Tab-separated table of C-alpha atoms in Angstrom:
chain	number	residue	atom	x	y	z
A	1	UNK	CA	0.000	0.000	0.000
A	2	UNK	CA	1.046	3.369	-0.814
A	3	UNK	CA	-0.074	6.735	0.228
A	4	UNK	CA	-1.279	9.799	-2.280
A	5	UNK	CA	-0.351	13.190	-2.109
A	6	UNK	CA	-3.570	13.993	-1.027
A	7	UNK	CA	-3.611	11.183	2.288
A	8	UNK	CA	-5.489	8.856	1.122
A	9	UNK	CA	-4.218	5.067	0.684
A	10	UNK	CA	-4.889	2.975	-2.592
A	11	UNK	CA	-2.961	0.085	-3.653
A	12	UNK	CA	0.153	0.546	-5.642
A	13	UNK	CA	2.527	-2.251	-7.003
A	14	UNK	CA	6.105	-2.008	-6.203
A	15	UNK	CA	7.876	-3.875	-9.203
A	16	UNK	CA	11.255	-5.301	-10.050
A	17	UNK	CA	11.751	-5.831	-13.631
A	18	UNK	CA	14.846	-8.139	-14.521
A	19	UNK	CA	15.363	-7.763	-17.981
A	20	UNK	CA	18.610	-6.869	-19.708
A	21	UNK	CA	17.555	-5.854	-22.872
A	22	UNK	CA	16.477	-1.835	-23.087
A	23	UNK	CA	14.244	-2.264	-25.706
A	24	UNK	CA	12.332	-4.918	-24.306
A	25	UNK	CA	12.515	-3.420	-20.855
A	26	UNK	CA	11.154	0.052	-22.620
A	27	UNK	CA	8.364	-1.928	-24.342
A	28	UNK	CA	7.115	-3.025	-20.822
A	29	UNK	CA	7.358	0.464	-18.827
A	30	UNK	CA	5.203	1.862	-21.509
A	31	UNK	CA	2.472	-1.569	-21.199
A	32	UNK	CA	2.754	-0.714	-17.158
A	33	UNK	CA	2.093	2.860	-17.907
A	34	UNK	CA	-0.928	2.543	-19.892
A	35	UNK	CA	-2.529	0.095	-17.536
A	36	UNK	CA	-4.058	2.408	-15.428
A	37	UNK	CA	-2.167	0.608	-11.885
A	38	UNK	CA	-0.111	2.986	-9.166
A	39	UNK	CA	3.733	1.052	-9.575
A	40	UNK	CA	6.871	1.577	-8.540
A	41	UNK	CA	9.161	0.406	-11.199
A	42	UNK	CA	12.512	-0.870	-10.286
A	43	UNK	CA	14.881	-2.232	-13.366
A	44	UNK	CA	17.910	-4.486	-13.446
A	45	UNK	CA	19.549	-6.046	-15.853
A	46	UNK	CA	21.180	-9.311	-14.313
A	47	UNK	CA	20.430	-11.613	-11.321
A	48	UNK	CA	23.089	-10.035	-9.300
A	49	UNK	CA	21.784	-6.754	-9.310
A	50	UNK	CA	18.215	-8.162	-8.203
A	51	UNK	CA	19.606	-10.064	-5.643
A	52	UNK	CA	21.055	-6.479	-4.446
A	53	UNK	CA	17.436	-5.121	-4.839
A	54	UNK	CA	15.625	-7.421	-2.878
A	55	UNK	CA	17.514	-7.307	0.197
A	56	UNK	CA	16.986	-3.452	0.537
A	57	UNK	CA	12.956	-3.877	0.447
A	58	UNK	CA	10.436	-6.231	-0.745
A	59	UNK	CA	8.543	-5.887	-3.962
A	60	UNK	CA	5.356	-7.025	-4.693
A	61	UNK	CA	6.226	-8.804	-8.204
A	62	UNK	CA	9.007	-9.699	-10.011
A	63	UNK	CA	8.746	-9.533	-13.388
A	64	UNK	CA	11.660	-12.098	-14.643
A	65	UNK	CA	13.425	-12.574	-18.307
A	66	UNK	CA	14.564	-16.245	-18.584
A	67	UNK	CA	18.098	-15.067	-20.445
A	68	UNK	CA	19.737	-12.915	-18.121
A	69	UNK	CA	23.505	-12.764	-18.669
A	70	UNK	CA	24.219	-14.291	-15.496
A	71	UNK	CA	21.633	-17.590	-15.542
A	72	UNK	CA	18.831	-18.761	-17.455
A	73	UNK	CA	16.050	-20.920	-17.785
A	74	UNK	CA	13.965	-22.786	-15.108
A	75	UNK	CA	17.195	-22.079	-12.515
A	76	UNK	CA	16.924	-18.015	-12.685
A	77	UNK	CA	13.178	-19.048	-11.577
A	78	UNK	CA	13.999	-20.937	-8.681
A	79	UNK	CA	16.882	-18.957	-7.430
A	80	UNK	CA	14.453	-15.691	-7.354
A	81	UNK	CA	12.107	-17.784	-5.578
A	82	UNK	CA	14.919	-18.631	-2.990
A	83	UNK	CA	16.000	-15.415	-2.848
A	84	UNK	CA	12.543	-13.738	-2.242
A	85	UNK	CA	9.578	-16.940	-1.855
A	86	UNK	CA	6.827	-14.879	-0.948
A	87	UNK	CA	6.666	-12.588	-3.902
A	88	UNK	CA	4.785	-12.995	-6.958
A	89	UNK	CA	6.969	-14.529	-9.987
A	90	UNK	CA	5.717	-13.409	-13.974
A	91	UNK	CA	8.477	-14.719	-16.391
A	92	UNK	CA	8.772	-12.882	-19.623
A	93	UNK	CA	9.593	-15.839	-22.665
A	94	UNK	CA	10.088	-15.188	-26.170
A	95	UNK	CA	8.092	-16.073	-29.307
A	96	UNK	CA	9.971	-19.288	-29.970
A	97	UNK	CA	9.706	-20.862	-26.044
A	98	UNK	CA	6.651	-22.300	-26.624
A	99	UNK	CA	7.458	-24.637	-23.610
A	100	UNK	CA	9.631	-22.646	-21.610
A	101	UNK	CA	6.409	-20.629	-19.827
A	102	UNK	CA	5.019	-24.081	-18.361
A	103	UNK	CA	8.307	-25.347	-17.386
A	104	UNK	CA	8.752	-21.649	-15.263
A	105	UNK	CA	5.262	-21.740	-13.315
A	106	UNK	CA	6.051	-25.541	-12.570
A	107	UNK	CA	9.773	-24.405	-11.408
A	108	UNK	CA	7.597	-21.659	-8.830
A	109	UNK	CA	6.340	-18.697	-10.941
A	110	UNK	CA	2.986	-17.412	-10.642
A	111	UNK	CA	2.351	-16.833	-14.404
A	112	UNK	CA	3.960	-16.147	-17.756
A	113	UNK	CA	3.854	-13.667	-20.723
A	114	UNK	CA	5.166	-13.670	-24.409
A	115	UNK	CA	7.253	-11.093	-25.654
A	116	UNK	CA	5.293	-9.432	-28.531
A	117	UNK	CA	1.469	-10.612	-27.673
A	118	UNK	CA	1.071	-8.782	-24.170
A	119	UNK	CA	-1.010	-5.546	-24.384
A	120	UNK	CA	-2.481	-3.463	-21.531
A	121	UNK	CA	-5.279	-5.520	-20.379
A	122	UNK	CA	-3.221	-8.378	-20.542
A	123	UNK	CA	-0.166	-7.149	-17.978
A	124	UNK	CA	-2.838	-5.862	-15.484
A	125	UNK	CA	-4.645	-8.745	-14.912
A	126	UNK	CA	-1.558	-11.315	-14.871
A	127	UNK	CA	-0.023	-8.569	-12.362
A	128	UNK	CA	-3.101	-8.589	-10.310
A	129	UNK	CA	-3.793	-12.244	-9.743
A	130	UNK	CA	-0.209	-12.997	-9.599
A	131	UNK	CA	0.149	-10.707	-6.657
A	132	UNK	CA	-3.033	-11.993	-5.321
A	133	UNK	CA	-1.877	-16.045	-5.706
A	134	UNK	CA	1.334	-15.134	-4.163
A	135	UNK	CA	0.125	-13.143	-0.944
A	136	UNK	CA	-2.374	-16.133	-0.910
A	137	UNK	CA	0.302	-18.813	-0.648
A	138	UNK	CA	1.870	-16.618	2.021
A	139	UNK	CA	-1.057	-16.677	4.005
A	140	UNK	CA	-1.251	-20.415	3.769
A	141	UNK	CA	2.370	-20.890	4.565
A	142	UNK	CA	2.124	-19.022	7.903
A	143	UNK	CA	-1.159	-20.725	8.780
A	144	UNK	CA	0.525	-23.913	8.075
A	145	UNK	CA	3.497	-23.377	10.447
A	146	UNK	CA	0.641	-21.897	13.448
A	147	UNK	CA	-0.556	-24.991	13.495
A	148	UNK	CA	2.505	-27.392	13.318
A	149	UNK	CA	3.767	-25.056	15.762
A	150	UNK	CA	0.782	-25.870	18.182
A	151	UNK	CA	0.763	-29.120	17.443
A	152	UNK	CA	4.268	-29.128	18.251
A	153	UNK	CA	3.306	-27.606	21.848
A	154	UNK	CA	0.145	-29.732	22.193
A	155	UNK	CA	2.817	-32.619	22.110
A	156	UNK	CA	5.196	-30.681	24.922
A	157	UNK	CA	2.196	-29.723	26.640
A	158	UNK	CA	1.171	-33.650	27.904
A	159	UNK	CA	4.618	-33.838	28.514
A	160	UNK	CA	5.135	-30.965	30.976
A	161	UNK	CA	1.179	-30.812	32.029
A	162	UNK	CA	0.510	-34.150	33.006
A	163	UNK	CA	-2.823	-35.005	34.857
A	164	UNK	CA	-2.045	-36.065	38.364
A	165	UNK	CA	-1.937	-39.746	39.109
A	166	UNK	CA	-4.261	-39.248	42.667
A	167	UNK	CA	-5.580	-42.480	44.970
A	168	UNK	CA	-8.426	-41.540	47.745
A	169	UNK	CA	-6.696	-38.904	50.104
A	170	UNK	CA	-8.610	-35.780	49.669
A	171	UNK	CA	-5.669	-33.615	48.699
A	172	UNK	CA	-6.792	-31.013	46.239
A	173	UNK	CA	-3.995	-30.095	43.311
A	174	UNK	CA	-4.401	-27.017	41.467
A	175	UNK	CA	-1.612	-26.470	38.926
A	176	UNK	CA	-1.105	-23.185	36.868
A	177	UNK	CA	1.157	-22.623	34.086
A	178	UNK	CA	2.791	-19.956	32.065
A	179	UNK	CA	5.537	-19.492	29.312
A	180	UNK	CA	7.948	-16.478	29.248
A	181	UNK	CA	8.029	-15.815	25.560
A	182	UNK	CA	5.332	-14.799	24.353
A	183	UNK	CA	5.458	-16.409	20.929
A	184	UNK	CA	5.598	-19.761	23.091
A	185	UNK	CA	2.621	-21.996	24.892
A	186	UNK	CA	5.351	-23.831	27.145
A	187	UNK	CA	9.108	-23.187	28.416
A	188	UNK	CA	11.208	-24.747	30.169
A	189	UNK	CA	9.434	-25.280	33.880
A	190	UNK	CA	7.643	-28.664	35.425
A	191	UNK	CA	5.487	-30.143	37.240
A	192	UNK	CA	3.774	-33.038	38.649
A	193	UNK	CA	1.800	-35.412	41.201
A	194	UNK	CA	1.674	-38.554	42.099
A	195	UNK	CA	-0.041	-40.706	44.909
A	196	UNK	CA	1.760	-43.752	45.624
A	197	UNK	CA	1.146	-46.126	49.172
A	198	UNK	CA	-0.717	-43.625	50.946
A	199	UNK	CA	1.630	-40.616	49.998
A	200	UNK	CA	1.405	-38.001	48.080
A	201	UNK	CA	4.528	-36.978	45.749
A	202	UNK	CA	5.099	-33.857	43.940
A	203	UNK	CA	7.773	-31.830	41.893
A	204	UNK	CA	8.282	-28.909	40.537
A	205	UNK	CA	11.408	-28.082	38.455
A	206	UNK	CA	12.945	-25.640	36.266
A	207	UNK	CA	15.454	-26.143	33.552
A	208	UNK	CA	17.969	-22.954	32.860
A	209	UNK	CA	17.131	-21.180	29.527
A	210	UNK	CA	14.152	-20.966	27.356
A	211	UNK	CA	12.936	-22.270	24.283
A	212	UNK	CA	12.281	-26.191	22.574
A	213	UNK	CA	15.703	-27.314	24.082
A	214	UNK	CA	14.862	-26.707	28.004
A	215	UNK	CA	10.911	-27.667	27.082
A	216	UNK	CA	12.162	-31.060	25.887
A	217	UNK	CA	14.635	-31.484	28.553
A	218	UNK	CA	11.812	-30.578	31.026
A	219	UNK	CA	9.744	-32.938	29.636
A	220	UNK	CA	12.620	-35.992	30.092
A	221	UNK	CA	13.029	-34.984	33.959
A	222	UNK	CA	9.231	-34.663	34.761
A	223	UNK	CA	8.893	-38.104	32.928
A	224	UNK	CA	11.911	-39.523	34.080
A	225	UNK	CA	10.495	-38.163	37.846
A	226	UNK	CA	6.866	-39.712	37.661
A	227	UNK	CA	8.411	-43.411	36.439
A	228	UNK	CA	11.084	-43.213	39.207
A	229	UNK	CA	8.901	-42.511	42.011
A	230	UNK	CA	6.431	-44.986	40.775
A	231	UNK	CA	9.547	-47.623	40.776
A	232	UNK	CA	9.859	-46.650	44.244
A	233	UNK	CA	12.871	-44.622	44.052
A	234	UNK	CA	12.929	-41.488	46.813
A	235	UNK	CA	14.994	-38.494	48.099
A	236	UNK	CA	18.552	-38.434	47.633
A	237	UNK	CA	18.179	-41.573	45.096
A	238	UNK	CA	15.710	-40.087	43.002
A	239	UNK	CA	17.733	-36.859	42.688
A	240	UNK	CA	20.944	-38.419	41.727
A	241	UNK	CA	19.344	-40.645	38.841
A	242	UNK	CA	17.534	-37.098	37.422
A	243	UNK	CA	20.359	-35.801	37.578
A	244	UNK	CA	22.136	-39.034	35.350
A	245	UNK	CA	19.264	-38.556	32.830
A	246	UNK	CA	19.771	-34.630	32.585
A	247	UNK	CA	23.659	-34.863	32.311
A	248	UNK	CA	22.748	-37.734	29.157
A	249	UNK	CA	20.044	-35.496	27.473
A	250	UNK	CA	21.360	-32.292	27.633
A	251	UNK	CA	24.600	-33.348	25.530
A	252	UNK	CA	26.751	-30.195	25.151
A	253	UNK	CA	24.518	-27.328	26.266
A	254	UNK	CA	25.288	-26.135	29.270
A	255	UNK	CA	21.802	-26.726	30.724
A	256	UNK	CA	20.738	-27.668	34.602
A	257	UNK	CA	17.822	-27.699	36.675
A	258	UNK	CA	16.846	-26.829	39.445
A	259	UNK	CA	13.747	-28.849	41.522
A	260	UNK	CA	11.717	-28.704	44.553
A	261	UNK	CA	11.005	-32.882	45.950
A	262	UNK	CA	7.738	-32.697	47.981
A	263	UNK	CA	6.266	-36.271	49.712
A	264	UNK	CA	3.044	-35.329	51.814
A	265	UNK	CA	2.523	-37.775	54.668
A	266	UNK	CA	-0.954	-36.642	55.355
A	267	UNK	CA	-1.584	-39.244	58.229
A	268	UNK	CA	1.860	-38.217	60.425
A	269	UNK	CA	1.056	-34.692	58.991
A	270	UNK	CA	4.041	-34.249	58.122
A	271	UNK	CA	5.880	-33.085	54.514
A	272	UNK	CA	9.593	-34.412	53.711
A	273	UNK	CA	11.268	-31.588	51.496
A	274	UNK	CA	14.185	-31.828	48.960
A	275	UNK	CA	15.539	-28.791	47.401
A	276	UNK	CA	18.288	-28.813	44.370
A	277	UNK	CA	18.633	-25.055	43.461
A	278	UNK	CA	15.330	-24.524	44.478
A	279	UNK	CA	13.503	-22.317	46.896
A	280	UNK	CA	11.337	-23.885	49.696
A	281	UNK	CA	7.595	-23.855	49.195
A	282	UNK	CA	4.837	-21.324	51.172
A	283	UNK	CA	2.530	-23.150	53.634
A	284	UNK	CA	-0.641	-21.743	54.311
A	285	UNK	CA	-2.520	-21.915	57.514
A	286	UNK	CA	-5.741	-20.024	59.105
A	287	UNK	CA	-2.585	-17.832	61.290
A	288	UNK	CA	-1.034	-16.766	57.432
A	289	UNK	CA	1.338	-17.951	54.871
A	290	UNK	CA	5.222	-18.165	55.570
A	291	UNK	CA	7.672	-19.594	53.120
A	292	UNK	CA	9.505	-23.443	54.867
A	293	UNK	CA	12.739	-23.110	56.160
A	294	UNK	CA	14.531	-26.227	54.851
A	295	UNK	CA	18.341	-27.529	53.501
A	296	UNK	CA	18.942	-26.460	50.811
A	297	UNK	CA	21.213	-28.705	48.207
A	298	UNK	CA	22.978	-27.926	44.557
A	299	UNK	CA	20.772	-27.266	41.130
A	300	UNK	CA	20.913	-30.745	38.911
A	301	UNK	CA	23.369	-30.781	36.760
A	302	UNK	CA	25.881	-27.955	37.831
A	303	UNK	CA	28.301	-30.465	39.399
A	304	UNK	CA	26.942	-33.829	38.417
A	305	UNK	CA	27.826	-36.478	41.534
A	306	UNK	CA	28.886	-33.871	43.953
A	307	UNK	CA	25.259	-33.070	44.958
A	308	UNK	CA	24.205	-34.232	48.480
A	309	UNK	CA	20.910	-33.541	49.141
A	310	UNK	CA	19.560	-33.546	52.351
A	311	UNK	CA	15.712	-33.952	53.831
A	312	UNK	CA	13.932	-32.047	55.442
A	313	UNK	CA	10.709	-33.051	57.929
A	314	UNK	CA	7.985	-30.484	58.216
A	315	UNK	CA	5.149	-31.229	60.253
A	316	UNK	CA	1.916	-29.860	59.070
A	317	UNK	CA	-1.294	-28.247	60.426
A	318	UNK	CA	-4.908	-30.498	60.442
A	319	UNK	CA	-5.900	-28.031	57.866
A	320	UNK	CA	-3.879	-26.023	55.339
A	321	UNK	CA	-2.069	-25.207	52.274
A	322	UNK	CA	1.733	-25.490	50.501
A	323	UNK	CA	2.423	-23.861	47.414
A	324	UNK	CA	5.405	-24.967	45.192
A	325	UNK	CA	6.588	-22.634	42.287
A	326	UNK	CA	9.209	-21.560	39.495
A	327	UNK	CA	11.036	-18.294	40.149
A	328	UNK	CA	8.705	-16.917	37.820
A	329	UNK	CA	6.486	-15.852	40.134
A	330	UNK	CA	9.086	-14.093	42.088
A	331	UNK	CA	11.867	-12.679	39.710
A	332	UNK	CA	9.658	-9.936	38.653
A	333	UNK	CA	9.527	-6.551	39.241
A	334	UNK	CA	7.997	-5.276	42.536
A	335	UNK	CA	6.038	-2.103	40.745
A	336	UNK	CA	6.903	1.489	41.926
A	337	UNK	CA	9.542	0.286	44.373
A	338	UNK	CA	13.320	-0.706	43.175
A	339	UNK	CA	14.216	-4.490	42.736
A	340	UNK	CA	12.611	-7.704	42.617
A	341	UNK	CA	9.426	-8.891	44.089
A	342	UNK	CA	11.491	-11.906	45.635
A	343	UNK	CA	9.600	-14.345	48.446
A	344	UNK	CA	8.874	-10.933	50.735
A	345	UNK	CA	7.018	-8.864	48.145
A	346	UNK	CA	5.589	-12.245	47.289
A	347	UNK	CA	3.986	-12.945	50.803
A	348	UNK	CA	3.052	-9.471	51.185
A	349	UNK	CA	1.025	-9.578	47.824
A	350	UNK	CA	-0.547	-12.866	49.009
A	351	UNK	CA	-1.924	-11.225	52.752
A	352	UNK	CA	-3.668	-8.245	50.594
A	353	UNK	CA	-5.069	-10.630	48.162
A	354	UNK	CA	-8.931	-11.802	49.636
A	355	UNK	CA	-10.076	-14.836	50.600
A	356	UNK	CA	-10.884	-17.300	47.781
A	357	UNK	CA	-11.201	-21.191	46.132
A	358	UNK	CA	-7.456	-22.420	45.443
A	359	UNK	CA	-8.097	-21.797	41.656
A	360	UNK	CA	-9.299	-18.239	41.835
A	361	UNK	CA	-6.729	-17.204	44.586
A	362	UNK	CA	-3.656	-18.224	42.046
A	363	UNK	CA	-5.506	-17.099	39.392
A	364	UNK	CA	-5.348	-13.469	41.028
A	365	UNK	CA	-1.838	-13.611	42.662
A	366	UNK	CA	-0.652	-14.636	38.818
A	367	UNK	CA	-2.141	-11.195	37.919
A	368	UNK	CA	-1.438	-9.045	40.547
A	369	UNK	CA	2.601	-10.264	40.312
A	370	UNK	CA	2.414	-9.672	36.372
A	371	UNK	CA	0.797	-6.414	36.605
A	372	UNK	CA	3.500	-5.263	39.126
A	373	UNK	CA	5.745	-6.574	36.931
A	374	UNK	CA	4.660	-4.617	33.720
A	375	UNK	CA	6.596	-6.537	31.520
A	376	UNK	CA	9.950	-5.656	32.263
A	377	UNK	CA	10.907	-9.476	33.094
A	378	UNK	CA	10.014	-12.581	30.994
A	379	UNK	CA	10.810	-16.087	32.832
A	380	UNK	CA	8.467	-19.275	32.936
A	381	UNK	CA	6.196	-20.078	35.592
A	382	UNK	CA	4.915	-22.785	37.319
A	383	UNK	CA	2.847	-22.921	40.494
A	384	UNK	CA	1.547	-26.068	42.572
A	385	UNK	CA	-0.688	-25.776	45.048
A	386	UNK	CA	-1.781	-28.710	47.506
A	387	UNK	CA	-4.815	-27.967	50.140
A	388	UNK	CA	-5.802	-30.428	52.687
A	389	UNK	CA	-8.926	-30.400	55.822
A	390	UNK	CA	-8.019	-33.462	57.615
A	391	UNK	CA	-11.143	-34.799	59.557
């Protein structure tokens, strides 16, 4: 689109002819002139001097001579294509390349014309629905790659998201999620449940970097953590064979994790912590919420074999809440005031936040940390909560 000296906006063609003869090239300004588009009219006599063209700006056709001094034929078709895919193609052909029009469009171009038996009429229209083919394919193209791209995710998002595996305790798990990028449905951050003899398991983790390559490597350690607790492996042990699987899958990126280990002993009342780079969880109880005080142990992966993680027994309240999250929820900025929102500004924002069902309440402290945030930081986040009302 192009605007008029008098404001208003009506479409105009920016054109590259390629053509190296100045008769010929002549004969076609004048056919453009008479009709009756708005064009820009760019001319260049070889494929080198397109190639020049098209990477200050993109045109809207390319109208192409098969016999340029530097290539010919079917190739100079598909190396304009290359060099500019989404822009229509019309290949000029001479009286005597009867065949040599067909054998373009089915190398890529939109349409052809013969030197000598194009008038007016002729160039608009081709110019027209070439334009309008091309911009059509375009559309296509990036509607195609939308939906790989969520299909793609869809596939990442079972991975990360599983459903929890829950027996007959009457735990409630509410899980929220959120990617960093915004051109992205899932990053790098995990979670998951899992009931097992009378216990209730949980983890939440968060691989370093963002992107397909810490999603997938997420995706190994949350499924490497569901069928290692469900083989009976715990604490310590568990840790140290995540830690072999993240060490085999990461190959030479210089990716680690960091994970919370949660097992909820809900008739001792009690909740056995493991932290690997991570920060402790909140608990909840009718007096407030208060982040755990626990040992804290290495991030996964930053000195493979050297970690030594230790427990940590919590008893719990009859009644209650924990909450396990990503730095996500934390790393942003704390509005007006200098710095990060960190675990303080974090349990400040959750006392002035009302009273409400598990869903709703993370649904507004998601909000309220974002809009204090404004933007300014991207990460990941992942939030777990577990509430229990033992009888």
């Amino acid at each position: 689109m192009t605007e008029t000296r008098t404001g208003s906006v009506e479409t105009a063609y920016r054109i590259l002819l390629v053509e190296d003869d100045e008769g010929d090239a002549l004969i076609v300004e004048e056919l453009l002139e008479d009709t009756g588009l708005r064009f820009e009219l760019i001319t260049r006599t070889s494929l080198d001097e397109a190639r020049t063209e098209l990477t200050r700006g993109p045109v809207d056709c390319i109208l192409l001579d098969l016999h340029l001094p530097d290539i010919s034929g079917t190739k100079a078709v598909t190396t304009v294509r290359d060099l500019a895919p989404h822009t229509a193609v019309i290949v000029l052909t001479g009286l005597s390349e009867a065949q040599a029009g067909t054998d373009a469009m089915a190398a890529g171009a939109q349409d052809y014309l013969v030197k000598g038996k194009v008038d007016a009429d002729l160039l608009r229209r081709t110019v027209r629905y070439a334009v309008y083919r091309s911009e059509t394919e375009r559309v296509s193209a990036e509607a195609q790659a939308v939906r790989l791209h969520a299909e793609e995710n869809a596939r990442l998002e079972r991975g990360l998201l599983p459903q929890p595996i829950l027996g007959t305790s009457a735990i409630a798990v509410t899980t929220r999620y959120l990617p960093g990028a915004k051109s992205a449905l899932l990053g790098g951050d995990f979670l998951d449940v899992v009931e097992e003899d009378g216990l209730l398991h949980a983890v939440v983790g968060d691989v370093s970097g963002h992107g397909p390559d810490a999603a997938a490597l997420g995706v190994c350690l949350r499924i490497a953590w569901r069928s290692l607790v469900l083989g009976g492996h715990r604490g310590t042990e568990l840790l140290h064979l995540m830690e072999r699987l993240l060490v085999a899958e990461r190959g030479s990126l210089p990716l680690f994790a960091t994970c919370a280990l949660l097992t909820l002993d809900q008739n001792a009342r009690t909740a056995t912590l493991h932290l690997a780079g991570h920060h402790g969880p909140l608990l909840t109880t009718s007096r407030g919420t208060h982040e755990l005080r626990a040992t804290h142990g290495i991030a996964l992966g930053v000195a493979p074999e050297v970690g030594n993680w230790q427990p940590t027994v919590i008893p719990l309240p009859r009644s209650g809440s924990l909450t396990l999250y990503t730095d996500g929820l934390t790393e942003g900025h704390n509005g007006a005031a200098p710095g990060r929102l960190e675990v303080d500004g974090l349990l400040t924002l959750i006392e002035s936040l009302p009273p409400a069902d598990p869903a709703t309440f993370l649904d507004r402290l998601i909000e309220e940390a974002q809009t204090l945030n404004a933007g300014r930081h991207t990460d990941d986040l992942a939030v777990l909560r577990l509430d229990w009302d033992a009888p």
